[in-house]
Amino acid sequence: MSVKIRLQRHGSKGKPFFHIVVADSRSRRDGKFIEKLGTYNPITNPATIDLNVDSAVKWLNNGAQPTDTARAILSYKGALYKKHLQGGVAKGAFDEAEAEKRFASWLESKDSKVEGKKENLATAKSDAKKAAFDAETKVNEARISAAAQAKADAQAAEDAANAPVAKETAAETTEEGTEETQA
């Protein structure tokens, strides 16, 4: 029996969510499996991966072959590195404590990289939001000033149209006033 570490698809259309499982290679993709090792959500940025590293290493040592995507996930979470370190312990290159120390330092550096990426994404998102807000404010100010200018132009045109009428009315009243005084 050939055992594979592979992904089992769940989730709705366009919103995938995967379980990382150990399964017989002859079983269907979403069929029965031997053990569930974790989950993988590619929708989030960065992708959310929850993996039982010790169990994955146990299956790798027992001969389970990961698929390409599962291999990338196992590498990302450090399961392949931990297996590599256990091989060094078995050969006598270093002891178990040194292997654990190396793995812990690797995990720490990996976590700092992931946190850095999250912070950069959050900063970029807030910067984009601020730039969009500034652009919208600029457009609104231009729209308000154009409306004020149009209102001022309309008022000036109305005043210009009313001014000759007012002069004619004033002239008519003065003419009528002079006729009345003469009478």
JSON list of C-alpha atoms in Angstrom, two decimals, residues 1-2 25 27 48 50-51 99 116 120 136 149:
[
{"chain": "A", "resi": 1, "resn": "MET", "atom": "CA", "xyz": [0.00, 0.00, 0.00]},
{"chain": "A", "resi": 2, "resn": "SER", "atom": "CA", "xyz": [1.40, 3.37, -1.05]},
{"chain": "A", "resi": 25, "resn": "SER", "atom": "CA", "xyz": [-2.93, 6.63, -2.83]},
{"chain": "A", "resi": 27, "resn": "SER", "atom": "CA", "xyz": [-8.50, 6.29, -2.38]},
{"chain": "A", "resi": 48, "resn": "THR", "atom": "CA", "xyz": [-3.24, 30.03, 7.19]},
{"chain": "A", "resi": 50, "resn": "ASP", "atom": "CA", "xyz": [-2.30, 24.59, 10.98]},
{"chain": "A", "resi": 51, "resn": "LEU", "atom": "CA", "xyz": [-0.11, 21.45, 10.98]},
{"chain": "A", "resi": 99, "resn": "ALA", "atom": "CA", "xyz": [18.54, 19.44, 16.87]},
{"chain": "A", "resi": 116, "resn": "GLY", "atom": "CA", "xyz": [6.96, 41.12, 8.99]},
{"chain": "A", "resi": 120, "resn": "ASN", "atom": "CA", "xyz": [3.84, 45.16, 5.57]},
{"chain": "A", "resi": 136, "resn": "GLU", "atom": "CA", "xyz": [-11.60, 61.66, -2.63]},
{"chain": "A", "resi": 149, "resn": "GLN", "atom": "CA", "xyz": [-17.86, 79.41, -8.60]}
]
